[in-house]
CSV table of C-alpha atoms and ligand atoms in Angstrom, one decimal:
chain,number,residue,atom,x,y,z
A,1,UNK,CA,133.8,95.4,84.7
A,2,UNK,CA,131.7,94.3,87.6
A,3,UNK,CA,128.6,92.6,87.3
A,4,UNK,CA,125.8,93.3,90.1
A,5,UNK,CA,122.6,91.9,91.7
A,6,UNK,CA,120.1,93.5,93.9
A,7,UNK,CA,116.8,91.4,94.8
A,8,UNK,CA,116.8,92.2,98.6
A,9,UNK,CA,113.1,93.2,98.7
A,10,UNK,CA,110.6,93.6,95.5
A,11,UNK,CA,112.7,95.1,92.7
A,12,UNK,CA,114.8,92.6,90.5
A,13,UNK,CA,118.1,94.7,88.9
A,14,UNK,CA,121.1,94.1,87.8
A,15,UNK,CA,124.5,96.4,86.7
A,16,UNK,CA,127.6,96.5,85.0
A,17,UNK,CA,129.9,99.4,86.2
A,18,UNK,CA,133.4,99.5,85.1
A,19,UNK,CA,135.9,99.5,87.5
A,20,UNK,CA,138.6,102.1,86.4
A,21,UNK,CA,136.3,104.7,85.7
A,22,UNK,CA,133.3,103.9,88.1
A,23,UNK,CA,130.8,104.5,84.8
A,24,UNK,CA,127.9,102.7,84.8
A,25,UNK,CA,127.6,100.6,81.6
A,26,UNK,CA,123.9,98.9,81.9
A,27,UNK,CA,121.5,99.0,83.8
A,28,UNK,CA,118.1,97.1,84.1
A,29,UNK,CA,115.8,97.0,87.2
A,30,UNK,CA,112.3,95.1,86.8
A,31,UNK,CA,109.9,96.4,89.6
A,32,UNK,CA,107.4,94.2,91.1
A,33,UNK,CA,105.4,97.2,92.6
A,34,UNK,CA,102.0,96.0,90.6
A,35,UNK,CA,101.9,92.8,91.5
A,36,UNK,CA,101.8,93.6,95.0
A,37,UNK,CA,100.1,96.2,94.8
A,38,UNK,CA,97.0,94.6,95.4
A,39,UNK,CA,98.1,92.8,98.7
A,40,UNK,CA,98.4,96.9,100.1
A,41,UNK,CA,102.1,95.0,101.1
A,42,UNK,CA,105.5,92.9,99.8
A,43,UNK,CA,104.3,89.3,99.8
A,44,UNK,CA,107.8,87.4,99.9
A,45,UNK,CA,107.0,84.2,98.4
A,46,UNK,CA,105.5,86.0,95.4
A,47,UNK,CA,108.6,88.4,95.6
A,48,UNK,CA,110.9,85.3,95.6
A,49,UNK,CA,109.2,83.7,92.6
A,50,UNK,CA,109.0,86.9,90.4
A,51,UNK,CA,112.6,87.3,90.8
A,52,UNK,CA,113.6,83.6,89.4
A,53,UNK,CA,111.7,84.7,86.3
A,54,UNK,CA,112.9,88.2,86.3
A,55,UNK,CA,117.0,87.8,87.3
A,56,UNK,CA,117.5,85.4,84.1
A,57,UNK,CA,115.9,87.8,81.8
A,58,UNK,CA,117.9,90.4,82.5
A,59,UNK,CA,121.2,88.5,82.9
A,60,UNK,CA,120.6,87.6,79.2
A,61,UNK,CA,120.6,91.2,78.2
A,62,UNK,CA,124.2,91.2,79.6
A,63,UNK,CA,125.5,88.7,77.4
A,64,UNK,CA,128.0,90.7,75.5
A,65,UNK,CA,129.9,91.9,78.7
A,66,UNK,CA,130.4,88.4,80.3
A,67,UNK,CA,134.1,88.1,78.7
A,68,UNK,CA,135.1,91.8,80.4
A,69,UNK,CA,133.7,90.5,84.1
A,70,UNK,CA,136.4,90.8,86.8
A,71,UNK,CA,133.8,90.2,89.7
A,72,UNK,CA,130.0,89.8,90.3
A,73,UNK,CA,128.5,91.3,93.2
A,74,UNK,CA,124.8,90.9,94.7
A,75,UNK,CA,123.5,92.6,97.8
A,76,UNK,CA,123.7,89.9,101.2
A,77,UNK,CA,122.4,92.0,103.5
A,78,UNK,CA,119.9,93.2,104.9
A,79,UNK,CA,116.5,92.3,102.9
A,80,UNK,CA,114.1,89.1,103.0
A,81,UNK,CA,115.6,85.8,102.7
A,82,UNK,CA,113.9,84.1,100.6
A,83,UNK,CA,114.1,87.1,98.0
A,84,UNK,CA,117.8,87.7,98.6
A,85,UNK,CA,118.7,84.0,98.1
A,86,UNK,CA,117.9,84.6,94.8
A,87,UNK,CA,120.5,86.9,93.4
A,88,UNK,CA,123.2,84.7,95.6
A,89,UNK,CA,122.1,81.8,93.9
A,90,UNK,CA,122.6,83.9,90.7
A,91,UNK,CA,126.2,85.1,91.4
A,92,UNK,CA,127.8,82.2,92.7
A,93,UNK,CA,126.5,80.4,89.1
A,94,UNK,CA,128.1,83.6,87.7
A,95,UNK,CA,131.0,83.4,89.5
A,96,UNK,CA,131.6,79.7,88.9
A,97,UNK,CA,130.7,79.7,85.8
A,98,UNK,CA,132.9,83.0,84.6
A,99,UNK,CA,135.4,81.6,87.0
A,100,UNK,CA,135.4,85.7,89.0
A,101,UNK,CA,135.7,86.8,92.7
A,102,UNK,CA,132.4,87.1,94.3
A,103,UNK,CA,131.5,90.7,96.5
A,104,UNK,CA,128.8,90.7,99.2
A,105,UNK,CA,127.6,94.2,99.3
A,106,UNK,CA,125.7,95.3,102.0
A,107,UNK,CA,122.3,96.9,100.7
A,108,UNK,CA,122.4,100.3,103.0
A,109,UNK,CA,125.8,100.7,102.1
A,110,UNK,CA,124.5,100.7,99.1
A,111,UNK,CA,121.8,103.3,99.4
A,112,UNK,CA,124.8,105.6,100.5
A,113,UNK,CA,126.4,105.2,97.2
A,114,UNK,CA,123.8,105.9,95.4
A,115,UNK,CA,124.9,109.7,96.0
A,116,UNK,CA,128.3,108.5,94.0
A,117,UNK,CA,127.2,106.8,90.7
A,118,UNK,CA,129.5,107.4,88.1
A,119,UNK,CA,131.3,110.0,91.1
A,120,UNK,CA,134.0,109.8,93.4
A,121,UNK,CA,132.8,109.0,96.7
A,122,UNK,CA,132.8,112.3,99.2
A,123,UNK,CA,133.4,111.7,103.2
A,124,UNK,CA,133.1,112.4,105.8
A,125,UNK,CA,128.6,112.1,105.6
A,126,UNK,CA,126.3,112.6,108.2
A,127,UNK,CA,123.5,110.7,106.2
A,128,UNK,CA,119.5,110.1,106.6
A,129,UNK,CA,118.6,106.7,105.2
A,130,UNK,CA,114.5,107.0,104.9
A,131,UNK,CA,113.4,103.6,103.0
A,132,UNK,CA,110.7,100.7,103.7
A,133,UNK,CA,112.7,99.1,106.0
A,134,UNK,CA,114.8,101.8,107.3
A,135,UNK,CA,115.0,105.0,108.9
A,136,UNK,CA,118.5,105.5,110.2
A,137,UNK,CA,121.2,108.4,110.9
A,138,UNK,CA,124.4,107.4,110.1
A,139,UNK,CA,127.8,108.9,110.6
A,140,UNK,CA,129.9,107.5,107.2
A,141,UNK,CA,134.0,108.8,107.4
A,142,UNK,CA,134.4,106.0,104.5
A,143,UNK,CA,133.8,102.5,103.0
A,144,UNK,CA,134.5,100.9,106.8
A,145,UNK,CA,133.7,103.4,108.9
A,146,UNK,CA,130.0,103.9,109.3
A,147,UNK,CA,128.4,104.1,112.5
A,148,UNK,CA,124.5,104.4,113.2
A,149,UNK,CA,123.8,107.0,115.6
A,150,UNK,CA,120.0,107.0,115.4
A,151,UNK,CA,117.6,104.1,114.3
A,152,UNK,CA,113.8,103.3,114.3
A,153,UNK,CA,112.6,101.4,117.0
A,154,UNK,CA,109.5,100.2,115.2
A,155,UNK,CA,108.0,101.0,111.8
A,156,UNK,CA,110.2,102.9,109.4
A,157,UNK,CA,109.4,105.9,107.8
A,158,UNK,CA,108.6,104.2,104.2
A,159,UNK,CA,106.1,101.5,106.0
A,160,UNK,CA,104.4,103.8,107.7
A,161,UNK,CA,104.0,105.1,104.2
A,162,UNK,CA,102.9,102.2,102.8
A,163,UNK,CA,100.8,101.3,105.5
A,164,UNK,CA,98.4,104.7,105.4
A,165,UNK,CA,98.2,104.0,102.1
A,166,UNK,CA,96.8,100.2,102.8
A,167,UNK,CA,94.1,101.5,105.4
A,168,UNK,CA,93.1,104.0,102.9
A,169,UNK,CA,93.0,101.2,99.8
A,170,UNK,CA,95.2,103.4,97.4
A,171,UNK,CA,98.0,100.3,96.9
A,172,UNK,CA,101.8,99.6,97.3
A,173,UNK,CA,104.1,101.9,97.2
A,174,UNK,CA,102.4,104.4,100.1
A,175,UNK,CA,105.4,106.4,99.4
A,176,UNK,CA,104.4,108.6,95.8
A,177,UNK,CA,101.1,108.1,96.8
A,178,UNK,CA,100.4,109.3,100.1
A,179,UNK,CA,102.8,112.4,99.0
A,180,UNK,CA,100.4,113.0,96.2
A,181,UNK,CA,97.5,113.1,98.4
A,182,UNK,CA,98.9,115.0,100.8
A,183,UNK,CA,99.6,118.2,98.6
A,184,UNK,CA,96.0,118.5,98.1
A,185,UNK,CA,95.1,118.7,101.8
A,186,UNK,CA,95.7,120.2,105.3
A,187,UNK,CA,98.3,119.8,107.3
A,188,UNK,CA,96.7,121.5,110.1
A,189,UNK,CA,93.3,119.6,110.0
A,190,UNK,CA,94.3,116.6,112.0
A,191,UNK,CA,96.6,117.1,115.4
A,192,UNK,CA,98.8,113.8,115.5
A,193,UNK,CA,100.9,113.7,118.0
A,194,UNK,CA,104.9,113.8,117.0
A,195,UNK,CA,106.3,110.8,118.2
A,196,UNK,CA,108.6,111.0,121.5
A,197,UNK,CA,108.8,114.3,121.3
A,198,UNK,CA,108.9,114.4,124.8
A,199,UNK,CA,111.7,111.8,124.9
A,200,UNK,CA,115.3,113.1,125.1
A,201,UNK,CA,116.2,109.6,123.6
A,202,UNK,CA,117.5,110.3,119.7
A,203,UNK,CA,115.5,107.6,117.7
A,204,UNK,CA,112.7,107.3,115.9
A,205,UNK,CA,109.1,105.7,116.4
A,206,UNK,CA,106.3,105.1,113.6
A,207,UNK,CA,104.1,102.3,115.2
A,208,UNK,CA,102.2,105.6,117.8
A,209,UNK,CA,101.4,107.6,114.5
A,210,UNK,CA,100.3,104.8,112.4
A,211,UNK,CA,97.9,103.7,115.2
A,212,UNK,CA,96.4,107.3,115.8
A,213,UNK,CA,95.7,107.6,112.1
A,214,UNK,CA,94.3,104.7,112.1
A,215,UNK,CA,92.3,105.4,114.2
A,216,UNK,CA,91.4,108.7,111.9
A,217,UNK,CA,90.5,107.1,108.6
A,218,UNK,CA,88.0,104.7,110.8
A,219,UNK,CA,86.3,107.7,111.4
A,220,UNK,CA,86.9,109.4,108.8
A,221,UNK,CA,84.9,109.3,104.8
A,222,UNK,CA,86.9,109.3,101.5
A,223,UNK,CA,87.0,113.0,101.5
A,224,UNK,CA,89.1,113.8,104.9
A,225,UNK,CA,91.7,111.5,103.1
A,226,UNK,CA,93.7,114.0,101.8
A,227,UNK,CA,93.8,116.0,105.0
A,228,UNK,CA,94.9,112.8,106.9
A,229,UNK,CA,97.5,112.5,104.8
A,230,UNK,CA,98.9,116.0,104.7
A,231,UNK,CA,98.8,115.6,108.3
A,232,UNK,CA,100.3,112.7,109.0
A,233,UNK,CA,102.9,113.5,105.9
A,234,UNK,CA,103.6,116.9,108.4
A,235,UNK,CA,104.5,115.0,111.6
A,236,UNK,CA,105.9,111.9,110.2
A,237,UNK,CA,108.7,114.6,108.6
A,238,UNK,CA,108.5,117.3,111.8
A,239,UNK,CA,109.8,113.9,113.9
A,240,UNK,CA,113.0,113.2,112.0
A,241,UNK,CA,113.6,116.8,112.2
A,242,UNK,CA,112.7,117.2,115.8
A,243,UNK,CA,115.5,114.5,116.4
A,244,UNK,CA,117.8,115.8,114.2
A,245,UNK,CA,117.7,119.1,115.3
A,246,UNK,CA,118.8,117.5,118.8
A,247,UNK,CA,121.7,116.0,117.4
A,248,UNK,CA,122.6,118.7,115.8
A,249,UNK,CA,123.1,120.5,119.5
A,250,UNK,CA,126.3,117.9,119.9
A,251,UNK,CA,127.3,117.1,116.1
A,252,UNK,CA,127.3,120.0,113.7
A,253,UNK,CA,127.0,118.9,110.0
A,254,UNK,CA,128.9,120.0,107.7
A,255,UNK,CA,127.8,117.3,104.7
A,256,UNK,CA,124.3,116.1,105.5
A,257,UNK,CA,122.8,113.5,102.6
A,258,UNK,CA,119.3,111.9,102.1
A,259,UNK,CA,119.0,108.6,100.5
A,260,UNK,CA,117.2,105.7,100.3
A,261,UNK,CA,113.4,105.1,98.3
A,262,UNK,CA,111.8,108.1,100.6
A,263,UNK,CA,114.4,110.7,100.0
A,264,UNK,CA,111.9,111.2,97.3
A,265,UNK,CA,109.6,112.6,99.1
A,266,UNK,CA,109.8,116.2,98.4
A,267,UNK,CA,108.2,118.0,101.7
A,268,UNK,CA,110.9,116.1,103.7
A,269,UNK,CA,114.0,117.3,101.2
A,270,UNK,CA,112.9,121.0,101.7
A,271,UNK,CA,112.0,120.4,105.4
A,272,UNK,CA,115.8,119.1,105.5
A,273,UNK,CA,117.0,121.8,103.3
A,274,UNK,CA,115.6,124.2,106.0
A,275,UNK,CA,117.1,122.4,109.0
A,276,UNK,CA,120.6,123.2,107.5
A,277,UNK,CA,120.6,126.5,106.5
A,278,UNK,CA,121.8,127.9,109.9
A,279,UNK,CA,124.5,125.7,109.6
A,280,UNK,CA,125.6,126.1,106.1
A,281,UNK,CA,125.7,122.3,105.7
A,282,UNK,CA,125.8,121.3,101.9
A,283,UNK,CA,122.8,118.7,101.4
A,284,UNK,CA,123.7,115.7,99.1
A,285,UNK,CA,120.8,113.7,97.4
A,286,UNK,CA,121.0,111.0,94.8
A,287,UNK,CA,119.5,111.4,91.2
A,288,UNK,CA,115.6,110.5,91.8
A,289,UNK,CA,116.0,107.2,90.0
A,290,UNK,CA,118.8,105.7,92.0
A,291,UNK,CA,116.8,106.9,95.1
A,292,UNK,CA,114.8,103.6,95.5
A,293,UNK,CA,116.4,100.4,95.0
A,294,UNK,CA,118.4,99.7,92.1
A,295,UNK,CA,121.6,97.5,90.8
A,296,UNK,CA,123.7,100.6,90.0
A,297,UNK,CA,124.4,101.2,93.6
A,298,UNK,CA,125.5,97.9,94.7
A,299,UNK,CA,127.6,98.0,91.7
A,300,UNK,CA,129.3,101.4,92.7
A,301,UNK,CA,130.0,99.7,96.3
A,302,UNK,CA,131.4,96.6,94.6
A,303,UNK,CA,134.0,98.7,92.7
A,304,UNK,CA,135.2,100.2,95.6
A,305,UNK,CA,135.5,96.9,97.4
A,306,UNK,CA,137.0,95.7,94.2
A,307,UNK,CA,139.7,98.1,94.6
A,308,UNK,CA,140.1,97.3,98.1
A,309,UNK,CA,140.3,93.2,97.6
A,310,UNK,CA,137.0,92.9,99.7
A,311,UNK,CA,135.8,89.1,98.2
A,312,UNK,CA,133.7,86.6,99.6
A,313,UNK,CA,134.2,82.9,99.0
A,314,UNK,CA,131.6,81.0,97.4
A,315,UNK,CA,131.5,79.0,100.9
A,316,UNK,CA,131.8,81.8,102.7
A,317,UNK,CA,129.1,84.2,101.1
A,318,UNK,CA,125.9,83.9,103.3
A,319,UNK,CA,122.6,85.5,103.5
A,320,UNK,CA,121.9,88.3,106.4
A,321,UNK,CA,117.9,89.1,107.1
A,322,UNK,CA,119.2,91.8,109.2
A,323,UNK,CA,122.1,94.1,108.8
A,324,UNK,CA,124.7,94.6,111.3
A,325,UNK,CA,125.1,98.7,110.6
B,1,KG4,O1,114.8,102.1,99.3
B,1,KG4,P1,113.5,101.5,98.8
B,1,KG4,O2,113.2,101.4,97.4
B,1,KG4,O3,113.3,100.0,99.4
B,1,KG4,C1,113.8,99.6,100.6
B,1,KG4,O4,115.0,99.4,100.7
B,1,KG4,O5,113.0,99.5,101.5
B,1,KG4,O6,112.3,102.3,99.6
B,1,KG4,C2,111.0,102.0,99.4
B,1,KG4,C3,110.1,102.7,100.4
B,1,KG4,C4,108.7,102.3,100.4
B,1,KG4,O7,108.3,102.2,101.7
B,1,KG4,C5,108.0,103.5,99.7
B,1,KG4,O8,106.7,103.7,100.1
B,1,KG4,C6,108.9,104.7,100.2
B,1,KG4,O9,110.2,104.1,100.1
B,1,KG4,N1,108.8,105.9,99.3
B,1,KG4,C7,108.3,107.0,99.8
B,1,KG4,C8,108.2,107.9,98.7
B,1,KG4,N2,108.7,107.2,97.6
B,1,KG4,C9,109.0,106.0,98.0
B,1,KG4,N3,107.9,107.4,101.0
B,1,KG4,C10,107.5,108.7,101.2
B,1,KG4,N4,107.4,109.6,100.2
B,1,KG4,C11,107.8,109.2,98.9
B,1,KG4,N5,107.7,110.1,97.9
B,2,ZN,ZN1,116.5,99.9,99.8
């Protein structure tokens, strides 16, 4: 069995998948959405500290598989650093103390597993990572292959999520909130503009949007809230189809898959589900509870780097703010 660690941002998890079968055993994820809830924002020194008290707690539930652990993982990369120093610090204990291989997992790598707990892994994937610190388009052929073809070049889509939500004073996540809101209102009320839809570059842009609604609420009473978000909801999702409908012109898809914490979001799914029809792409998505971030996932990547002989050395294993895919 492997034993695995996710604290890269504001949810403390850990796993325990076993290897031969990829099943996952246990799983426990403490959230720390409350308690920064109130800040409209992750605060990572409170992040940090509710993950020293968190992590132990739930290593201690895992007691009874600690004589069955072949390797403990824990996401490196990419996250805040003073959050995902914590779950290193955890595993190389773990690993010393248990005297098992240590696995760096790379947190988006993650995110694309998610599609594959307790599965065999499916490639070639044209995937659509939507989270708080992502919005990417990746080409995935397998475990080493995975090249980003599109990325944001500001806010992702999650913040800008999160960050309506702040100028509107409805808390952390934006994500289930803003969607909420949304399906009460009008998406026609407000005209945003889409971002660079005039740009023939294939990327993606949240800082312009955030700015005009902005903007909005400031002129705006508690009532129009609902319409501001259904509009900015519309063209926040019409701009990652704009652009993928672009790259669709030189790369048909044949698997397309959503993942990541705003693949919840159901106008974008069927927006996406839409997009591929002509093509007759089959759509992936993971379960709604591995969507955001979770332990599970990180574990499925460690079994397949497992298999593969993928370790780190307790030297070696180092912290990455920012992810090289
Ligand atoms: O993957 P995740 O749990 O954490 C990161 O790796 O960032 O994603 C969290 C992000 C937050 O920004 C949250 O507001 C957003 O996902 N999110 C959503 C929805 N649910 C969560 N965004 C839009 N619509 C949703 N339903
Ligand atoms: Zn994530």
């Amino acid at each position: 069995m492997i034993l695995s660690i996710e604290s890269s941002c504001d949810d403390s998890a850990i796993a325990i998948t076993e290897i031969a079968t990829k099943k996952l055993l246990f799983h426990k994820k403490i959230s720390q959405e409350l308690e920064h809830s109130v800040y409209g924002g992750v605060v990572p020194e409170l992040a940090a500290r509710l993950h020293a008290e968190a992590l132990p707690k739930i290593l201690e539930e895992c007691r009874a598989y600690f004589s069955d652990l072949k390797a403990v993982a824990v996401t490196t990369t990419p996250g805040l650093s003073v959050t995902l120093v914590e779950g290193v610090i955890m595993a190389k204990a773990v690993s010393i103390a248990l005297n098992i291989p240590i696995i760096g997992v790379n947190h988006l790598i993650g995110h694309i597993y998610s599609l594959f707990i307790e599965k065999e892994a499916v490639f070639p994937l044209t995937v659509l990572l939507v989270s708080g610190g992502h919005t990417q388009v990746m080409e995935v052929k397998s475990l080493e292959e995975i090249k980003t073809v599109a990325k944001s070049m500001d806010d992702s889509f999650g913040e800008s999520f999160d960050k309506v939500a702040k100028m509107m004073h409805l808390g952390y996540p934006g994500g289930p909130v803003i969607e909420k809101l949304a399906k009460e209102g009008d998406r026609k009320k407000y005209n945003f503009t889409v971002p660079l839809h005039q740009s023939p570059l294939i990327a993606f842009s949240y800082s312009g949007l955030k700015n005009s609604v902005r903007l909005a609420v400031e002129d705006a009473n508690e009532n129009d809230y609902k319409d501001i978000a259904a509009s900015f909801e519309h063209i926040a999702v019409s701009h990652i189809i704009q652009k993928l409908k672009k790259y669709f012109k030189d790369v048909t898809p044949k698997t397309f898959a959503i993942v990541g914490g705003a693949s919840a979001n159901l106008y974008l799914r069927s927006a996406i589900e839409e997009l591929l029809k002509p093509y007759d792409a089959a759509l992936l998505l993971s379960e709604l509870k591995y969507c955001s971030d979770n332990a599970a996932m990180i574990g499925r990547v460690a079994v397949e780097m497992y298999e593969k002989g993928i370790f780190s050395s307790i030297d070696e294993l180092e912290i990455c703010p920012k992810s090289v895919i």
